[in-house]
Amino acid sequence: MIPRAEWWGDVRLYAERDASVPVVNIYLSFVAGAELDPPGKAGRARLGAHMLRMGTRRRTREQITRAVEMLGADLDVSTSHHRVTVSGHVMTDMLDPFLDLLDEVLNETGMREEDFEKLRRETLADIVQDRDDDQSVAYRHFRSTLFGTHPYARSTIGASGDVTRLTWRDVENQHWTVLRCAPAVVGLAGDLDLDRIRTRLAPALGSFTHGDLSMPATRDPEPHRGLRVRLVDKPARTQSQIYMGHLGLRAADDDYFPAAIINTAFGGTFTARLSAEIRGERGWSYGAYSRMLRSRRRDAFYLWTFPEIENTVECIGLELDMLGELKKAGLTTEEYEFARSYLANHYLFAVESAPLRVTLALREHVLDLPEGFYEGYRQSVREVTLDRVQEAASRFVDPDNLCICALCTADRVLPGLEKMLGSRTPIEVVAWDSDV
């Protein structure tokens, strides 16, 4: 079901043909992302990637955008910690001019200093605008608290101070290093004539060396000991945004699939245990969820709630108690059977189309997931027994060693939180507009 890799020269290619709709989907991933941003210069990878959309030596950004729109196509650039992806989709009849345009964007990038300055101003404006979103600010501070100096602590867009420090030469060097030297992987899905596409796509990729970049060894983040608490102080809040959690697991870890079932039963759905207690029983928060993120290294397992300010301390206390009970007693048989069935059946929505299956194949490669991870996902879930879940809960869930971050009006929360947690738990208070 999930496409297998084939080699196209020195580039991995994942392809699946589906001619039911005359559309071609193209994904070009360069396996080097924000993890390469130096300390103090977060956002470099994203700026370098987005220079692709700032125009070529022949055309401005507006002219490139107009050309894409004239074809009825889409052309996007995205950046994660581990890759830069150029993606697009186009009607089959418009494929040739689209590939010509893609070749121009990749190989004739303007990289003009004035375009960089414009992009940097827009990025700084986006960072400032993002501060109006309380949930987003709370989440960024949670990751900063949880991951510390690890690259996962930094947002791919960067902090305002870091973006301000970046120079045109910083970004120019990053741009050419990633596109010319990073390992590349290609995904194709839809109405494919593979021989034709290979021939037409070859010029766009022909000048790249695909793998000469020396990648730093990635490491797992360091787990915390004890509770680490940060209040993000924002005046006149009627509602808090609370994130709490600890490191999750890698997909290759023995406890990964049992932990995925635990997460689903505990807070992965609207009817899960966390929502039933916090939303259904007490009415404190409209939503109450948990997530276990999947990345190349250990990412976050976290809980997210957003109660009224008066219920913030009680909500934090209840969540800590619930995590303690989860660690001690695990899941009920009913919760286990529901979560296992939900994960196995809901997975089908992630593979219902050729583009989705190709993007999963790319993700499996980029994130160094075990070979066949997505192909065997349903079977891996079904093989997990209740005994394995209970054993994993006692090892994985760790309410005594986690990070808590709440965006709130601090003077309305701090006294109660200090009383609940005790003097041995330091509580950091930072301004909502602080640079993270």
Coordinates of C-alpha atoms in Angstrom, one line a residue:
M1 CA 0.0 0.0 0.0
I2 CA 2.8 2.4 0.9
P3 CA 5.1 3.0 -2.1
R4 CA 8.6 1.5 -1.9
A5 CA 11.7 3.5 -2.8
E6 CA 13.4 3.2 -6.2
W7 CA 16.6 4.9 -7.1
W8 CA 16.6 7.5 -9.8
G9 CA 20.3 8.1 -10.1
D10 CA 21.4 9.2 -6.6
V11 CA 17.9 10.3 -5.6
R12 CA 15.3 8.2 -3.8
L13 CA 12.0 8.2 -5.6
Y14 CA 8.6 7.2 -4.3
A15 CA 5.8 7.1 -6.8
E16 CA 2.2 5.9 -7.2
R17 CA 0.0 6.2 -10.2
D18 CA -3.6 7.1 -9.9
A19 CA -5.2 8.3 -13.1
S20 CA -8.7 8.7 -11.7
V21 CA -8.1 12.5 -11.7
P22 CA -5.9 14.3 -14.3
V23 CA -3.6 15.8 -11.6
V24 CA 0.1 15.3 -10.9
N25 CA 1.4 15.9 -7.3
I26 CA 5.2 16.6 -6.9
Y27 CA 7.1 16.6 -3.7
L28 CA 10.9 17.5 -3.5
S29 CA 12.3 17.1 -0.1
F30 CA 15.8 18.2 0.9
V31 CA 16.8 16.3 4.1
A32 CA 18.2 19.2 6.0
G33 CA 16.0 21.6 7.9
A34 CA 15.9 23.9 11.0
E35 CA 17.9 21.5 13.1
L36 CA 20.9 23.0 11.3
D37 CA 20.1 26.5 12.4
P38 CA 23.0 27.7 14.6
P39 CA 22.2 28.9 18.2
G40 CA 21.1 32.5 18.1
K41 CA 20.1 32.2 14.4
A42 CA 16.9 30.2 14.5
G43 CA 14.8 30.8 11.4
R44 CA 17.7 30.6 9.0
A45 CA 16.6 27.4 7.2
R46 CA 13.0 28.8 6.7
L47 CA 14.2 32.1 5.4
G48 CA 16.6 30.3 3.0
A49 CA 13.9 28.1 1.8
H50 CA 11.3 30.9 1.3
M51 CA 13.8 32.8 -0.8
L52 CA 12.7 30.3 -3.5
R53 CA 9.4 32.2 -3.7
M54 CA 10.9 35.6 -3.8
G55 CA 11.6 35.5 -7.5
T56 CA 14.2 34.3 -10.0
R57 CA 16.9 36.1 -12.0
R58 CA 14.2 36.6 -14.7
R59 CA 11.1 37.3 -12.7
T60 CA 9.9 38.9 -9.5
R61 CA 7.9 37.1 -6.7
E62 CA 4.7 38.6 -8.1
Q63 CA 5.4 37.4 -11.6
I64 CA 6.3 33.9 -10.4
T65 CA 3.0 33.8 -8.4
R66 CA 1.1 35.0 -11.4
A67 CA 2.7 32.3 -13.6
V68 CA 1.7 29.6 -11.2
E69 CA -1.9 30.9 -10.9
M70 CA -2.1 31.1 -14.7
L71 CA -1.5 27.3 -14.8
G72 CA -4.2 26.7 -12.2
A73 CA -1.4 25.1 -10.1
D74 CA 0.0 25.4 -6.6
L75 CA 3.7 25.7 -5.6
D76 CA 4.6 25.8 -2.0
V77 CA 7.7 25.7 0.2
S78 CA 7.7 24.4 3.8
T79 CA 10.4 23.9 6.4
S80 CA 10.5 21.5 9.3
H81 CA 13.3 20.6 11.7
H82 CA 14.5 17.9 9.4
R83 CA 13.7 19.0 5.8
V84 CA 12.9 21.6 3.3
T85 CA 10.1 20.6 0.9
V86 CA 9.1 22.1 -2.4
S87 CA 5.7 20.8 -3.4
G88 CA 3.1 21.4 -6.0
H89 CA 0.2 20.0 -7.9
V90 CA -0.9 20.7 -11.4
M91 CA -3.3 19.5 -14.1
T92 CA -1.7 16.9 -16.3
D93 CA -2.2 19.1 -19.4
M94 CA -0.2 21.9 -17.7
L95 CA 2.6 19.7 -16.5
D96 CA 5.3 20.7 -19.0
P97 CA 5.1 24.5 -18.4
F98 CA 4.8 23.8 -14.6
L99 CA 8.1 21.8 -14.6
D100 CA 9.8 24.6 -16.6
L101 CA 8.7 27.0 -13.9
L102 CA 9.9 24.7 -11.2
D103 CA 13.3 24.4 -12.9
E104 CA 13.5 28.2 -13.0
V105 CA 12.6 28.5 -9.4
L106 CA 15.1 26.0 -8.2
N107 CA 18.0 26.8 -10.5
E108 CA 17.6 30.5 -11.2
T109 CA 16.7 31.7 -7.7
G110 CA 17.2 35.5 -7.6
M111 CA 18.7 35.6 -4.1
R112 CA 18.6 39.4 -4.2
E113 CA 19.5 41.3 -1.0
E114 CA 16.5 43.6 -1.3
D115 CA 14.2 40.5 -1.5
F116 CA 15.8 39.1 1.6
E117 CA 15.2 42.3 3.5
K118 CA 11.6 42.3 2.5
L119 CA 11.2 38.6 3.5
R120 CA 12.8 39.3 6.9
R121 CA 10.4 42.2 7.6
E122 CA 7.5 40.0 6.7
T123 CA 8.8 37.2 8.9
L124 CA 9.3 39.6 11.9
A125 CA 5.7 40.8 11.3
D126 CA 4.4 37.2 11.3
I127 CA 6.3 36.6 14.6
V128 CA 4.7 39.7 16.2
Q129 CA 1.2 38.8 14.9
D130 CA 1.6 35.2 16.2
R131 CA 1.9 36.7 19.7
D132 CA -1.8 37.5 19.5
D133 CA -2.6 33.8 19.5
D134 CA -2.4 32.7 23.2
Q135 CA -2.4 29.0 22.3
S136 CA 0.6 29.4 19.9
V137 CA 2.5 31.5 22.5
A138 CA 1.9 28.9 25.2
Y139 CA 3.0 26.0 23.0
R140 CA 6.2 27.8 22.0
H141 CA 7.1 28.4 25.6
F142 CA 6.3 24.8 26.5
R143 CA 8.7 23.5 23.9
S144 CA 11.3 26.0 25.0
T145 CA 10.9 24.7 28.6
L146 CA 10.9 21.0 27.6
F147 CA 13.7 21.0 25.1
G148 CA 16.1 23.6 26.5
T149 CA 19.1 23.9 24.2
H150 CA 18.0 21.1 21.9
P151 CA 17.0 22.2 18.3
Y152 CA 13.5 21.0 19.0
A153 CA 13.1 23.9 21.4
R154 CA 13.2 26.4 18.5
S155 CA 10.4 27.3 16.3
T156 CA 11.2 26.9 12.6
I157 CA 10.1 30.5 12.0
G158 CA 12.7 31.7 14.6
A159 CA 12.5 34.3 17.3
S160 CA 12.5 38.0 16.5
G161 CA 16.0 38.5 17.9
D162 CA 17.4 35.6 15.9
V163 CA 15.8 36.7 12.7
T164 CA 17.0 40.3 13.2
R165 CA 20.6 39.0 13.6
L166 CA 20.5 37.0 10.3
T167 CA 22.2 38.5 7.3
W168 CA 21.7 38.1 3.7
R169 CA 24.9 36.1 3.4
D170 CA 23.8 33.7 6.2
V171 CA 20.6 32.9 4.3
E172 CA 22.3 32.8 0.9
N173 CA 24.8 30.2 2.1
Q174 CA 22.1 28.2 3.8
H175 CA 20.0 28.3 0.7
W176 CA 22.6 26.9 -1.7
T177 CA 24.0 24.5 0.9
V178 CA 20.7 22.8 1.4
L179 CA 19.5 22.8 -2.2
R180 CA 22.8 21.8 -3.8
C181 CA 24.3 19.4 -1.2
A182 CA 21.6 18.0 1.1
P183 CA 20.3 14.5 0.4
A184 CA 17.2 14.8 -1.8
V185 CA 14.1 12.6 -2.0
V186 CA 11.3 12.9 -4.6
G187 CA 7.6 11.9 -4.3
L188 CA 5.2 11.7 -7.3
A189 CA 1.5 10.8 -7.1
G190 CA -1.4 11.0 -9.5
D191 CA -1.8 10.8 -13.2
L192 CA 1.8 9.8 -13.9
D193 CA 3.8 9.1 -17.0
L194 CA 7.0 8.3 -15.1
D195 CA 9.3 8.3 -18.1
R196 CA 8.0 11.6 -19.2
I197 CA 8.2 13.2 -15.7
R198 CA 11.7 11.9 -15.1
T199 CA 12.9 13.4 -18.4
R200 CA 11.2 16.7 -17.7
L201 CA 12.1 16.9 -14.0
A202 CA 15.8 16.0 -14.6
P203 CA 16.9 19.5 -15.4
A204 CA 15.5 20.9 -12.2
L205 CA 17.5 18.4 -10.1
G206 CA 20.5 17.9 -12.4
S207 CA 22.7 20.5 -10.8
F208 CA 22.3 19.1 -7.3
T209 CA 24.8 16.8 -5.7
H210 CA 22.3 15.1 -3.3
G211 CA 24.3 14.1 -0.3
D212 CA 27.5 15.9 0.0
L213 CA 26.3 17.9 3.0
S214 CA 27.9 16.8 6.2
M215 CA 25.0 16.4 8.6
P216 CA 25.6 16.7 12.4
A217 CA 24.8 13.7 14.5
T218 CA 21.4 14.1 16.0
R219 CA 20.9 13.4 19.7
D220 CA 17.9 12.8 21.9
P221 CA 16.9 15.7 24.1
E222 CA 17.8 15.3 27.7
P223 CA 14.9 14.3 30.0
H224 CA 14.1 16.5 32.9
R225 CA 14.2 15.6 36.6
G226 CA 11.5 17.0 38.8
L227 CA 8.8 19.5 37.8
R228 CA 9.8 22.5 35.7
V229 CA 7.1 25.2 35.7
R230 CA 6.7 28.4 33.6
L231 CA 3.9 30.9 33.8
V232 CA 3.7 33.1 30.7
D233 CA 2.2 36.3 32.1
K234 CA -0.3 38.1 29.9
P235 CA -2.6 40.8 31.4
A236 CA -6.4 40.6 31.5
R237 CA -6.8 36.9 30.6
T238 CA -10.1 35.2 31.3
Q239 CA -8.8 31.9 30.2
S240 CA -5.5 30.0 30.5
Q241 CA -3.7 27.9 28.0
I242 CA -2.0 25.0 29.7
Y243 CA 0.6 22.6 28.3
M244 CA 2.2 19.9 30.4
G245 CA 4.2 16.9 29.4
H246 CA 7.6 15.1 29.0
L247 CA 9.5 13.4 26.3
G248 CA 7.8 10.9 24.2
L249 CA 9.2 7.9 22.4
R250 CA 10.8 7.2 19.1
A251 CA 8.9 5.0 16.6
A252 CA 11.6 2.3 16.9
D253 CA 11.2 2.0 20.7
D254 CA 9.6 -1.2 22.0
D255 CA 7.0 0.8 23.9
Y256 CA 6.0 3.0 21.0
F257 CA 2.8 1.3 20.0
P258 CA 1.6 0.6 23.5
A259 CA 2.3 4.2 24.3
A260 CA 0.3 5.3 21.2
I261 CA -2.7 3.3 22.6
I262 CA -2.2 4.9 26.0
N263 CA -2.2 8.3 24.5
T264 CA -5.3 7.7 22.4
A265 CA -7.3 6.3 25.4
F266 CA -6.1 9.0 27.7
G267 CA -6.6 12.1 25.6
G268 CA -6.4 11.3 21.9
T269 CA -10.2 11.7 21.2
F270 CA -13.0 14.0 22.2
T271 CA -14.5 11.2 24.4
A272 CA -11.2 10.1 26.0
R273 CA -10.6 10.0 29.7
L274 CA -9.1 13.5 29.9
S275 CA -12.0 15.1 28.1
A276 CA -14.5 13.1 30.1
E277 CA -13.1 14.4 33.4
I278 CA -12.2 17.9 32.6
R279 CA -14.8 18.8 30.0
G280 CA -17.7 16.4 30.7
E281 CA -17.6 16.0 34.5
R282 CA -16.4 19.5 35.5
G283 CA -16.9 21.8 32.5
W284 CA -13.6 23.4 33.0
S285 CA -12.3 23.4 29.4
Y286 CA -14.2 22.9 26.1
G287 CA -11.3 20.6 25.0
A288 CA -8.8 18.5 26.8
Y289 CA -6.4 16.5 24.8
S290 CA -3.1 14.7 24.8
R291 CA -0.6 14.2 22.0
M292 CA 2.5 12.1 21.3
L293 CA 4.5 13.7 18.5
R294 CA 6.6 11.6 16.1
S295 CA 9.9 12.9 14.9
R296 CA 13.4 11.7 14.1
R297 CA 14.4 11.9 17.8
R298 CA 12.3 11.8 20.9
D299 CA 9.7 14.5 20.6
A300 CA 7.0 15.6 23.1
F301 CA 4.2 13.8 24.9
Y302 CA 1.9 16.5 26.2
L303 CA -1.5 17.5 27.6
W304 CA -3.4 20.6 26.4
T305 CA -6.3 22.3 28.2
F306 CA -7.7 25.8 28.3
P307 CA -9.8 26.4 31.4
E308 CA -11.1 29.7 32.8
I309 CA -8.5 31.5 34.9
E310 CA -10.3 30.7 38.2
N311 CA -9.9 26.9 37.4
T312 CA -6.3 26.9 36.3
V313 CA -4.7 25.6 39.5
E314 CA -7.3 23.0 40.1
C315 CA -7.0 21.9 36.4
I316 CA -3.3 21.5 36.7
G317 CA -3.7 19.5 39.9
L318 CA -6.2 17.2 38.4
E319 CA -4.1 16.6 35.4
L320 CA -1.1 15.7 37.6
D321 CA -3.4 13.3 39.6
M322 CA -4.7 11.7 36.4
L323 CA -1.2 11.1 35.1
G324 CA -0.3 9.5 38.4
E325 CA -3.3 7.2 38.2
L326 CA -2.5 6.4 34.6
K327 CA 1.0 5.4 35.5
K328 CA -0.1 3.3 38.4
A329 CA -3.2 1.6 37.0
G330 CA -2.9 1.9 33.2
L331 CA -6.0 1.5 31.1
T332 CA -9.3 -0.3 31.7
T333 CA -10.1 -3.1 29.3
E334 CA -12.8 -1.0 27.7
E335 CA -10.4 1.9 27.1
Y336 CA -7.7 -0.4 25.7
E337 CA -10.1 -2.1 23.2
F338 CA -11.6 1.3 22.1
A339 CA -8.1 2.9 21.6
R340 CA -6.7 -0.1 19.7
S341 CA -9.7 -0.3 17.4
Y342 CA -9.7 3.5 16.9
L343 CA -6.1 3.6 15.9
A344 CA -6.3 0.7 13.5
N345 CA -9.4 1.9 11.8
H346 CA -8.8 5.6 11.7
Y347 CA -5.4 5.0 10.1
L348 CA -7.2 4.1 6.9
F349 CA -8.0 7.8 6.4
A350 CA -4.3 8.6 6.4
V351 CA -3.8 6.2 3.4
E352 CA -7.0 6.8 1.4
S353 CA -5.3 8.5 -1.6
A354 CA -2.1 8.2 -3.6
P355 CA -0.8 11.6 -2.5
L356 CA -1.3 10.7 1.1
R357 CA 0.5 7.4 0.7
V358 CA 3.4 9.0 -1.0
T359 CA 3.8 11.7 1.6
L360 CA 3.8 9.0 4.3
A361 CA 6.6 7.2 2.4
L362 CA 8.6 10.4 2.3
R363 CA 8.0 11.0 6.0
E364 CA 9.1 7.5 6.9
H365 CA 12.4 8.1 5.1
V366 CA 13.0 11.7 6.3
L367 CA 12.3 10.8 10.0
D368 CA 14.3 7.6 9.9
L369 CA 11.3 5.6 10.9
P370 CA 11.7 1.8 10.9
E371 CA 11.3 0.4 7.4
G372 CA 7.7 -0.6 6.8
F373 CA 6.5 1.5 9.7
Y374 CA 3.4 2.8 7.9
E375 CA 2.8 -0.3 5.9
G376 CA 2.6 -2.4 9.0
Y377 CA 1.0 0.2 11.2
R378 CA -2.4 -1.4 11.7
Q379 CA -0.9 -4.8 12.3
S380 CA 1.5 -3.3 14.9
V381 CA -1.4 -1.7 16.7
R382 CA -3.5 -4.9 16.7
E383 CA -0.6 -7.0 18.1
V384 CA -0.4 -4.9 21.3
T385 CA -1.8 -6.7 24.3
L386 CA -3.4 -5.2 27.3
D387 CA -0.5 -6.5 29.4
R388 CA 2.0 -4.7 27.2
V389 CA 0.0 -1.5 27.6
Q390 CA 0.0 -1.8 31.4
E391 CA 3.7 -2.4 31.5
A392 CA 4.4 0.5 29.1
A393 CA 2.2 2.9 31.2
S394 CA 4.4 2.2 34.3
R395 CA 7.6 3.0 32.3
F396 CA 6.5 5.7 30.0
V397 CA 4.1 8.0 31.9
D398 CA 6.2 10.1 34.3
P399 CA 4.1 12.7 36.3
D400 CA 7.0 13.4 38.7
N401 CA 9.4 14.6 35.9
L402 CA 7.7 16.9 33.5
C403 CA 7.3 20.5 32.3
I404 CA 4.2 22.6 32.9
C405 CA 3.7 25.8 31.0
A406 CA 0.6 28.0 31.3
L407 CA -0.2 31.3 29.6
C408 CA -2.3 33.3 32.1
T409 CA -2.5 36.4 34.2
A410 CA 0.2 35.3 36.5
D411 CA -0.8 37.2 39.7
R412 CA -4.2 35.4 39.6
V413 CA -2.5 31.9 39.3
L414 CA 0.9 32.1 41.0
P415 CA -0.2 32.1 44.7
G416 CA -2.5 29.1 44.3
L417 CA 0.0 27.2 42.2
E418 CA 2.8 27.8 44.8
K419 CA 0.6 26.6 47.5
M420 CA -0.3 23.4 45.6
L421 CA 3.2 22.5 44.4
G422 CA 5.1 23.6 47.5
S423 CA 8.3 25.6 47.9
R424 CA 10.6 22.9 46.4
T425 CA 9.1 23.5 42.9
P426 CA 10.4 26.7 41.5
I427 CA 8.0 28.6 39.2
E428 CA 9.4 30.8 36.5
V429 CA 7.4 33.8 35.4
V430 CA 8.1 35.4 32.0
A431 CA 6.4 38.0 29.9
W432 CA 4.0 36.9 27.1
D433 CA 6.0 38.9 24.5
S434 CA 9.4 37.5 25.5
D435 CA 11.5 36.3 22.7
V436 CA 11.3 32.5 22.3

